[in-house]
Amino acid sequence: MYESTFTVSGMVCRNCEVMVSSAIERIEGVTGVTASPGSGLVVVTSERPVDRARVRAAVADAGYEVATGPD
């Protein structure tokens, strides 16, 4: 299993957490998502290294933004 951590801007409540998690869970190979609205941290567990661009796109589709950082 692989783990990738992202910081999501604007994720401040339980509803935000659900929206972001649901969007990321639809990515093929993702086996779990743990989101913390207070910190904005999202940990993605996957079968293989996750495509960070796909995660950014899924988060954007949910109406949020992954904070800029190294890929």
PDB file of C-alpha atoms in Angstrom:
ATOM      1  CA  MET A   1       0.000   0.000   0.000  1.00  0.00           C
ATOM      2  CA  TYR A   2       1.025   3.569  -0.689  1.00  0.00           C
ATOM      3  CA  GLU A   3       0.153   6.749   1.206  1.00  0.00           C
ATOM      4  CA  SER A   4       0.139  10.267  -0.202  1.00  0.00           C
ATOM      5  CA  THR A   5      -0.615  13.408   1.786  1.00  0.00           C
ATOM      6  CA  PHE A   6      -2.208  16.551   0.379  1.00  0.00           C
ATOM      7  CA  THR A   7      -3.254  19.879   1.877  1.00  0.00           C
ATOM      8  CA  VAL A   8      -6.636  21.069   0.637  1.00  0.00           C
ATOM      9  CA  SER A   9      -7.500  24.768   0.831  1.00  0.00           C
ATOM     10  CA  GLY A  10     -10.982  25.682   2.024  1.00  0.00           C
ATOM     11  CA  MET A  11     -11.826  22.324   3.609  1.00  0.00           C
ATOM     12  CA  VAL A  12     -13.170  23.583   6.938  1.00  0.00           C
ATOM     13  CA  CYS A  13     -16.230  21.491   7.827  1.00  0.00           C
ATOM     14  CA  ARG A  14     -17.612  17.950   7.819  1.00  0.00           C
ATOM     15  CA  ASN A  15     -19.474  18.561   4.552  1.00  0.00           C
ATOM     16  CA  CYS A  16     -16.223  19.715   2.927  1.00  0.00           C
ATOM     17  CA  GLU A  17     -14.527  16.545   4.173  1.00  0.00           C
ATOM     18  CA  VAL A  18     -17.249  14.362   2.651  1.00  0.00           C
ATOM     19  CA  MET A  19     -17.152  16.178  -0.695  1.00  0.00           C
ATOM     20  CA  VAL A  20     -13.359  15.941  -0.994  1.00  0.00           C
ATOM     21  CA  SER A  21     -13.164  12.339   0.223  1.00  0.00           C
ATOM     22  CA  SER A  22     -15.934  11.181  -2.112  1.00  0.00           C
ATOM     23  CA  ALA A  23     -14.272  12.805  -5.111  1.00  0.00           C
ATOM     24  CA  ILE A  24     -10.889  11.218  -4.386  1.00  0.00           C
ATOM     25  CA  GLU A  25     -12.368   7.784  -3.608  1.00  0.00           C
ATOM     26  CA  ARG A  26     -13.632   7.577  -7.205  1.00  0.00           C
ATOM     27  CA  ILE A  27     -10.050   7.514  -8.541  1.00  0.00           C
ATOM     28  CA  GLU A  28      -9.059   4.040  -9.701  1.00  0.00           C
ATOM     29  CA  GLY A  29      -6.653   2.344  -7.307  1.00  0.00           C
ATOM     30  CA  VAL A  30      -7.559   4.485  -4.277  1.00  0.00           C
ATOM     31  CA  THR A  31      -8.378   2.248  -1.320  1.00  0.00           C
ATOM     32  CA  GLY A  32      -9.006   4.871   1.352  1.00  0.00           C
ATOM     33  CA  VAL A  33      -9.146   8.568   2.151  1.00  0.00           C
ATOM     34  CA  THR A  34      -8.757  10.233   5.540  1.00  0.00           C
ATOM     35  CA  ALA A  35      -9.530  13.946   5.577  1.00  0.00           C
ATOM     36  CA  SER A  36      -9.154  16.375   8.484  1.00  0.00           C
ATOM     37  CA  PRO A  37     -11.157  19.547   7.910  1.00  0.00           C
ATOM     38  CA  GLY A  38      -9.435  21.505  10.680  1.00  0.00           C
ATOM     39  CA  SER A  39      -5.947  21.069   9.252  1.00  0.00           C
ATOM     40  CA  GLY A  40      -6.923  20.588   5.610  1.00  0.00           C
ATOM     41  CA  LEU A  41      -4.794  17.452   5.458  1.00  0.00           C
ATOM     42  CA  VAL A  42      -5.928  14.567   3.280  1.00  0.00           C
ATOM     43  CA  VAL A  43      -4.183  11.197   3.353  1.00  0.00           C
ATOM     44  CA  VAL A  44      -4.840   8.971   0.344  1.00  0.00           C
ATOM     45  CA  THR A  45      -4.130   5.237   0.557  1.00  0.00           C
ATOM     46  CA  SER A  46      -3.766   3.430  -2.758  1.00  0.00           C
ATOM     47  CA  GLU A  47      -2.717   0.148  -4.347  1.00  0.00           C
ATOM     48  CA  ARG A  48       0.056   1.899  -6.281  1.00  0.00           C
ATOM     49  CA  PRO A  49       1.471   5.439  -6.289  1.00  0.00           C
ATOM     50  CA  VAL A  50      -1.453   7.797  -6.850  1.00  0.00           C
ATOM     51  CA  ASP A  51      -1.446  10.174  -9.801  1.00  0.00           C
ATOM     52  CA  ARG A  52      -1.194  13.517  -8.012  1.00  0.00           C
ATOM     53  CA  ALA A  53      -2.647  15.363 -11.020  1.00  0.00           C
ATOM     54  CA  ARG A  54      -5.766  13.165 -10.851  1.00  0.00           C
ATOM     55  CA  VAL A  55      -6.148  13.932  -7.154  1.00  0.00           C
ATOM     56  CA  ARG A  56      -5.802  17.681  -7.830  1.00  0.00           C
ATOM     57  CA  ALA A  57      -8.430  17.400 -10.600  1.00  0.00           C
ATOM     58  CA  ALA A  58     -10.846  15.441  -8.383  1.00  0.00           C
ATOM     59  CA  VAL A  59     -10.450  17.971  -5.569  1.00  0.00           C
ATOM     60  CA  ALA A  60     -11.019  20.836  -8.040  1.00  0.00           C
ATOM     61  CA  ASP A  61     -14.152  19.111  -9.368  1.00  0.00           C
ATOM     62  CA  ALA A  62     -15.426  19.021  -5.772  1.00  0.00           C
ATOM     63  CA  GLY A  63     -14.905  22.796  -5.552  1.00  0.00           C
ATOM     64  CA  TYR A  64     -11.665  22.884  -3.564  1.00  0.00           C
ATOM     65  CA  GLU A  65      -7.966  23.271  -4.317  1.00  0.00           C
ATOM     66  CA  VAL A  66      -4.875  21.285  -3.400  1.00  0.00           C
ATOM     67  CA  ALA A  67      -2.295  23.674  -1.968  1.00  0.00           C
ATOM     68  CA  THR A  68       0.781  24.031  -4.149  1.00  0.00           C
ATOM     69  CA  GLY A  69       3.606  21.731  -3.176  1.00  0.00           C
ATOM     70  CA  PRO A  70       6.116  19.295  -4.606  1.00  0.00           C
ATOM     71  CA  ASP A  71       4.754  16.466  -6.730  1.00  0.00           C
TER      72      ASP A  71
END
